[in-house]
Amino acid sequence: MPYAWILALLVFCLLGPLPVRSAAQTQEDVKVQPTAQQLVLEMVGSALRKNREHVHWSYREVVRKDGKSETHEICQTDAGDVDRLVAIDNQPLSMEQRKREDQRIQRVLADPSEIRKEKQRQREDSEKGRRMFEIFPKAFRYQYAGNDGDLVKLKFEPDPQFEPATRQEEVFHHMEGTMWIYPEQKQLARVDGRLTSEVKFLGGVLGHLDKGGTFSVTLRDVNSGHWELVALDVEMQGKALLFKTFAVQEEKEIGDYRLVPDNLTLQQAAQLLEKRASAFEQTAANTPK
């Protein structure tokens, strides 16, 4: 994707649950409020430690792009993710569309090389995101901006002393925004960002991102302390290699998370998604128009 360098910043949102503060801490510790910079540093450190926990999910994803929406049921396995289209523009697939989707999935299961390639790509993207997440506290200056219920609100802006080590990290010098954190859990709940100036990669030779691009990410506790991405909204414009203009306006809503066994096979995942698709169609049929 042309905006992959921006989205790499968002991968850290999938790093998983964060531990609550130990009851063994003293009352004095609880009263002392860390600086905004310290709070972000603690949040990042906790997330990286907990990233070692690995679980598999099945979930529903609604993608809205270019005036069209698609609903997918997705199941994770060690071998890769199986994806099943179940609705277009909120309407369940017709019999013919479902037949074509059945055939597509069977082709994938017969030759899962594409799933393996996608799995490898996800691992590489996740590693890039982890590395960028590690320097997130250093790349920005943070300040408290009040409370929003149980959440602490922080504003962030580029730290002029930060020196990017890669082209991807140059994005940090052009971004500001707001994040919301649960301070006791050191858990990121939401982050909104905006490009304050044009981002040129290798002086523009490799392309650029236009000023004013935005993204918003929301996380939620989906299962007893497991925090996962539930909403993503990206609006970016620019030029990619060879002066190809692009515009990205994409929204994602992700929900109905359910834990699945770690040893699930691709075939079993496909069968599970077939059941979820049938349940989705039944629910849609019983929902008043």
Short mmCIF file of C-alpha atoms in Angstrom, two decimals:
data_model
loop_
_atom_site.label_atom_id
_atom_site.label_comp_id
_atom_site.label_asym_id
_atom_site.label_seq_id
_atom_site.Cartn_x
_atom_site.Cartn_y
_atom_site.Cartn_z
CA MET A 1 0.00 0.00 0.00
CA PRO A 2 1.32 3.51 -0.72
CA TYR A 3 0.57 4.64 2.82
CA ALA A 4 2.26 1.64 4.44
CA TRP A 5 4.88 3.86 6.08
CA ILE A 6 2.14 5.76 7.90
CA LEU A 7 0.30 2.60 8.87
CA ALA A 8 3.52 1.14 10.26
CA LEU A 9 3.08 3.64 13.06
CA LEU A 10 -0.25 2.08 13.83
CA VAL A 11 0.92 -1.52 14.11
CA PHE A 12 1.83 -0.91 17.74
CA CYS A 13 -1.89 -0.69 18.45
CA LEU A 14 -2.08 -4.47 17.99
CA LEU A 15 0.56 -5.22 20.60
CA GLY A 16 -1.92 -6.64 23.06
CA PRO A 17 -2.95 -6.23 26.69
CA LEU A 18 -1.08 -4.24 29.27
CA PRO A 19 -0.79 -5.16 32.97
CA VAL A 20 -2.60 -3.20 35.64
CA ARG A 21 -0.60 -1.56 38.42
CA SER A 22 0.42 -3.97 41.14
CA ALA A 23 -1.46 -3.71 44.43
CA ALA A 24 1.91 -3.94 46.15
CA GLN A 25 2.78 -0.37 45.11
CA THR A 26 2.68 2.16 47.89
CA GLN A 27 0.07 4.84 48.30
CA GLU A 28 2.77 7.43 47.68
CA ASP A 29 3.56 5.86 44.30
CA VAL A 30 -0.07 6.09 43.26
CA LYS A 31 -0.26 9.77 44.16
CA VAL A 32 2.78 10.76 42.14
CA GLN A 33 1.73 11.53 38.58
CA PRO A 34 4.41 10.80 36.00
CA THR A 35 5.25 13.39 33.41
CA ALA A 36 3.49 13.00 30.07
CA GLN A 37 6.77 11.79 28.57
CA GLN A 38 7.20 9.19 31.32
CA LEU A 39 3.63 7.95 30.92
CA VAL A 40 4.17 7.31 27.20
CA LEU A 41 7.50 5.64 27.88
CA GLU A 42 5.90 3.32 30.46
CA MET A 43 3.01 2.55 28.12
CA VAL A 44 5.38 1.62 25.31
CA GLY A 45 7.61 -0.48 27.56
CA SER A 46 4.68 -2.41 28.99
CA ALA A 47 3.23 -3.04 25.54
CA LEU A 48 6.51 -4.37 24.19
CA ARG A 49 6.87 -6.77 27.13
CA LYS A 50 3.31 -8.05 26.78
CA ASN A 51 3.71 -8.43 23.01
CA ARG A 52 5.26 -11.83 23.72
CA GLU A 53 1.78 -13.14 24.53
CA HIS A 54 0.24 -14.61 21.41
CA VAL A 55 -3.40 -15.50 20.85
CA HIS A 56 -5.53 -16.24 17.80
CA TRP A 57 -8.87 -14.63 16.99
CA SER A 58 -11.78 -14.89 14.64
CA TYR A 59 -13.43 -11.54 14.04
CA ARG A 60 -15.62 -9.47 11.71
CA GLU A 61 -14.20 -6.58 9.71
CA VAL A 62 -16.20 -3.94 7.83
CA VAL A 63 -14.16 -1.94 5.31
CA ARG A 64 -15.53 1.24 3.75
CA LYS A 65 -13.57 2.53 0.79
CA ASP A 66 -14.39 4.48 -2.37
CA GLY A 67 -18.09 4.68 -1.47
CA LYS A 68 -18.40 0.92 -1.06
CA SER A 69 -18.41 -1.33 2.00
CA GLU A 70 -17.43 -4.97 2.39
CA THR A 71 -17.94 -7.20 5.41
CA HIS A 72 -15.43 -9.98 6.00
CA GLU A 73 -15.17 -12.80 8.52
CA ILE A 74 -11.52 -13.53 9.34
CA CYS A 75 -9.85 -16.31 11.32
CA GLN A 76 -6.21 -16.38 12.42
CA THR A 77 -4.05 -19.49 12.45
CA ASP A 78 -0.32 -20.18 12.83
CA ALA A 79 -0.19 -20.82 9.08
CA GLY A 80 -1.91 -17.54 8.20
CA ASP A 81 -5.31 -15.87 8.13
CA VAL A 82 -8.36 -17.15 6.27
CA ASP A 83 -10.67 -14.41 4.99
CA ARG A 84 -14.28 -14.82 3.86
CA LEU A 85 -16.40 -12.10 2.24
CA VAL A 86 -19.94 -12.24 3.68
CA ALA A 87 -21.63 -8.96 2.63
CA ILE A 88 -21.38 -6.09 0.17
CA ASP A 89 -22.90 -2.74 1.13
CA ASN A 90 -24.45 -4.42 4.19
CA GLN A 91 -26.29 -6.96 2.02
CA PRO A 92 -25.48 -10.70 2.41
CA LEU A 93 -24.02 -12.35 -0.67
CA SER A 94 -26.37 -13.81 -3.25
CA MET A 95 -26.28 -17.57 -3.85
CA GLU A 96 -24.07 -17.03 -6.89
CA GLN A 97 -21.70 -14.72 -5.01
CA ARG A 98 -21.45 -17.16 -2.11
CA LYS A 99 -20.72 -20.00 -4.53
CA ARG A 100 -17.85 -18.01 -6.04
CA GLU A 101 -16.52 -17.24 -2.56
CA ASP A 102 -16.68 -20.94 -1.64
CA GLN A 103 -14.69 -21.78 -4.77
CA ARG A 104 -12.11 -19.06 -4.07
CA ILE A 105 -11.51 -20.36 -0.55
CA GLN A 106 -11.15 -23.94 -1.78
CA ARG A 107 -8.53 -22.79 -4.30
CA VAL A 108 -6.65 -21.05 -1.50
CA LEU A 109 -6.76 -24.16 0.70
CA ALA A 110 -5.53 -26.32 -2.19
CA ASP A 111 -2.53 -23.99 -2.68
CA PRO A 112 -1.97 -21.96 0.50
CA SER A 113 1.21 -20.29 -0.83
CA GLU A 114 -0.52 -16.90 -0.97
CA ILE A 115 -1.58 -17.24 2.67
CA ARG A 116 2.02 -18.03 3.62
CA LYS A 117 3.27 -15.01 1.67
CA GLU A 118 0.74 -12.77 3.38
CA LYS A 119 1.73 -14.21 6.76
CA GLN A 120 5.37 -13.37 6.06
CA ARG A 121 4.43 -9.87 4.96
CA GLN A 122 2.48 -9.38 8.19
CA ARG A 123 5.48 -10.53 10.23
CA GLU A 124 7.73 -8.05 8.43
CA ASP A 125 5.23 -5.20 8.86
CA SER A 126 4.81 -6.08 12.52
CA GLU A 127 8.58 -5.98 13.06
CA LYS A 128 8.83 -2.58 11.34
CA GLY A 129 5.98 -1.32 13.48
CA ARG A 130 7.62 -2.63 16.64
CA ARG A 131 10.88 -0.84 15.84
CA MET A 132 9.07 2.42 15.14
CA PHE A 133 6.98 2.02 18.28
CA GLU A 134 10.15 1.73 20.34
CA ILE A 135 11.25 5.22 19.30
CA PHE A 136 7.78 6.78 19.57
CA PRO A 137 8.57 8.30 23.00
CA LYS A 138 11.77 9.86 21.62
CA ALA A 139 10.24 11.23 18.41
CA PHE A 140 7.62 13.45 20.06
CA ARG A 141 7.15 15.86 22.92
CA TYR A 142 4.06 15.18 25.03
CA GLN A 143 1.96 17.30 27.33
CA TYR A 144 -1.14 16.65 29.41
CA ALA A 145 -4.36 18.01 27.88
CA GLY A 146 -6.88 17.09 30.57
CA ASN A 147 -9.01 14.03 31.26
CA ASP A 148 -11.77 12.31 29.33
CA GLY A 149 -13.56 10.16 31.90
CA ASP A 150 -11.06 7.54 33.08
CA LEU A 151 -8.72 8.43 30.23
CA VAL A 152 -5.78 10.82 30.29
CA LYS A 153 -5.54 12.98 27.19
CA LEU A 154 -2.10 13.85 25.79
CA LYS A 155 -1.11 16.18 22.98
CA PHE A 156 2.02 15.35 21.01
CA GLU A 157 4.20 17.21 18.52
CA PRO A 158 7.53 16.45 16.84
CA ASP A 159 10.66 16.72 18.94
CA PRO A 160 13.05 18.84 16.84
CA GLN A 161 16.02 17.08 18.45
CA PHE A 162 14.92 13.67 17.16
CA GLU A 163 17.14 12.45 14.31
CA PRO A 164 15.45 9.89 12.00
CA ALA A 165 17.54 6.82 11.23
CA THR A 166 15.42 5.68 8.27
CA ARG A 167 13.23 7.29 5.61
CA GLN A 168 10.17 5.87 7.32
CA GLU A 169 11.04 7.69 10.53
CA GLU A 170 11.08 11.02 8.69
CA VAL A 171 7.30 10.96 8.99
CA PHE A 172 7.66 11.73 12.71
CA HIS A 173 8.94 15.22 11.94
CA HIS A 174 5.69 16.03 10.14
CA MET A 175 3.09 14.69 12.54
CA GLU A 176 1.17 15.94 15.54
CA GLY A 177 -1.90 14.65 17.32
CA THR A 178 -3.67 13.45 20.42
CA MET A 179 -3.65 10.19 22.32
CA TRP A 180 -5.83 8.83 25.10
CA ILE A 181 -4.34 6.48 27.71
CA TYR A 182 -5.72 4.57 30.68
CA PRO A 183 -3.06 5.68 33.19
CA GLU A 184 -3.46 2.84 35.71
CA GLN A 185 -3.19 0.16 33.05
CA LYS A 186 -0.70 2.07 30.90
CA GLN A 187 -3.02 1.17 28.03
CA LEU A 188 -3.41 3.14 24.82
CA ALA A 189 -7.12 3.58 24.00
CA ARG A 190 -7.00 5.91 21.00
CA VAL A 191 -4.60 7.96 18.90
CA ASP A 192 -5.40 10.62 16.29
CA GLY A 193 -2.68 12.05 14.05
CA ARG A 194 -2.33 14.70 11.36
CA LEU A 195 0.42 15.57 8.90
CA THR A 196 1.35 19.20 9.51
CA SER A 197 3.50 19.47 6.39
CA GLU A 198 4.34 17.56 3.23
CA VAL A 199 6.48 14.45 3.70
CA LYS A 200 9.03 13.90 0.93
CA PHE A 201 10.83 10.59 0.66
CA LEU A 202 14.38 10.91 -0.72
CA GLY A 203 13.66 14.50 -1.72
CA GLY A 204 10.45 13.46 -3.44
CA VAL A 205 12.06 10.91 -5.75
CA LEU A 206 10.32 8.04 -3.95
CA GLY A 207 7.11 10.00 -3.61
CA HIS A 208 5.46 12.18 -1.00
CA LEU A 209 2.49 12.46 1.35
CA ASP A 210 0.44 15.66 1.24
CA LYS A 211 0.04 17.99 4.19
CA GLY A 212 -3.25 17.52 6.06
CA GLY A 213 -3.46 13.72 5.89
CA THR A 214 -5.07 12.18 8.98
CA PHE A 215 -5.48 8.86 10.75
CA SER A 216 -7.42 7.71 13.79
CA VAL A 217 -7.05 4.41 15.66
CA THR A 218 -9.24 3.08 18.48
CA LEU A 219 -8.57 0.07 20.71
CA ARG A 220 -10.83 -1.74 23.15
CA ASP A 221 -10.67 -4.53 25.68
CA VAL A 222 -12.31 -7.32 23.67
CA ASN A 223 -11.81 -10.21 26.07
CA SER A 224 -10.67 -10.04 29.70
CA GLY A 225 -7.69 -7.75 29.25
CA HIS A 226 -6.97 -8.45 25.58
CA TRP A 227 -6.88 -5.08 23.81
CA GLU A 228 -7.36 -5.12 20.06
CA LEU A 229 -7.97 -2.69 17.21
CA VAL A 230 -11.68 -1.91 16.76
CA ALA A 231 -11.63 1.13 14.45
CA LEU A 232 -9.27 2.64 11.88
CA ASP A 233 -9.86 5.75 9.77
CA VAL A 234 -7.22 6.89 7.27
CA GLU A 235 -7.33 9.81 4.84
CA MET A 236 -4.09 10.30 2.93
CA GLN A 237 -3.12 11.76 -0.43
CA GLY A 238 0.18 11.97 -2.27
CA LYS A 239 2.33 10.50 -4.98
CA ALA A 240 4.04 7.15 -5.06
CA LEU A 241 6.97 6.00 -7.17
CA LEU A 242 6.85 7.03 -10.87
CA PHE A 243 4.61 9.99 -9.97
CA LYS A 244 1.50 7.89 -9.51
CA THR A 245 -1.05 9.97 -7.63
CA PHE A 246 -3.05 8.19 -4.95
CA ALA A 247 -5.80 9.05 -2.49
CA VAL A 248 -6.72 6.80 0.41
CA GLN A 249 -9.99 7.23 2.24
CA GLU A 250 -10.61 4.08 4.20
CA GLU A 251 -12.52 3.21 7.34
CA LYS A 252 -12.45 -0.08 9.19
CA GLU A 253 -14.66 -1.34 11.99
CA ILE A 254 -13.55 -4.56 13.65
CA GLY A 255 -15.56 -6.50 16.19
CA ASP A 256 -17.13 -9.76 17.34
CA TYR A 257 -13.72 -10.99 18.49
CA ARG A 258 -13.65 -14.63 19.59
CA LEU A 259 -10.68 -16.61 20.80
CA VAL A 260 -9.87 -19.70 18.72
CA PRO A 261 -7.49 -22.61 19.47
CA ASP A 262 -3.83 -21.98 18.70
CA ASN A 263 -3.55 -25.26 16.79
CA LEU A 264 -6.39 -24.50 14.37
CA THR A 265 -5.64 -25.64 10.80
CA LEU A 266 -6.48 -23.63 7.68
CA GLN A 267 -9.21 -26.13 6.82
CA GLN A 268 -10.74 -25.85 10.28
CA ALA A 269 -10.56 -22.06 10.06
CA ALA A 270 -12.43 -22.15 6.75
CA GLN A 271 -15.13 -24.35 8.28
CA LEU A 272 -15.47 -21.99 11.24
CA LEU A 273 -15.87 -19.01 8.89
CA GLU A 274 -18.54 -20.88 6.92
CA LYS A 275 -20.53 -21.26 10.15
CA ARG A 276 -20.01 -17.61 11.02
CA ALA A 277 -21.15 -16.60 7.54
CA SER A 278 -24.34 -18.65 7.93
CA ALA A 279 -25.00 -17.07 11.34
CA PHE A 280 -24.44 -13.61 9.83
CA GLU A 281 -26.91 -14.31 7.02
CA GLN A 282 -29.48 -15.63 9.50
CA THR A 283 -29.15 -12.53 11.66
CA ALA A 284 -29.48 -10.28 8.61
CA ALA A 285 -32.58 -12.14 7.47
CA ASN A 286 -34.22 -11.66 10.87
CA THR A 287 -33.32 -7.97 11.14
CA PRO A 288 -36.18 -5.62 10.19
CA LYS A 289 -35.43 -3.63 7.07
#
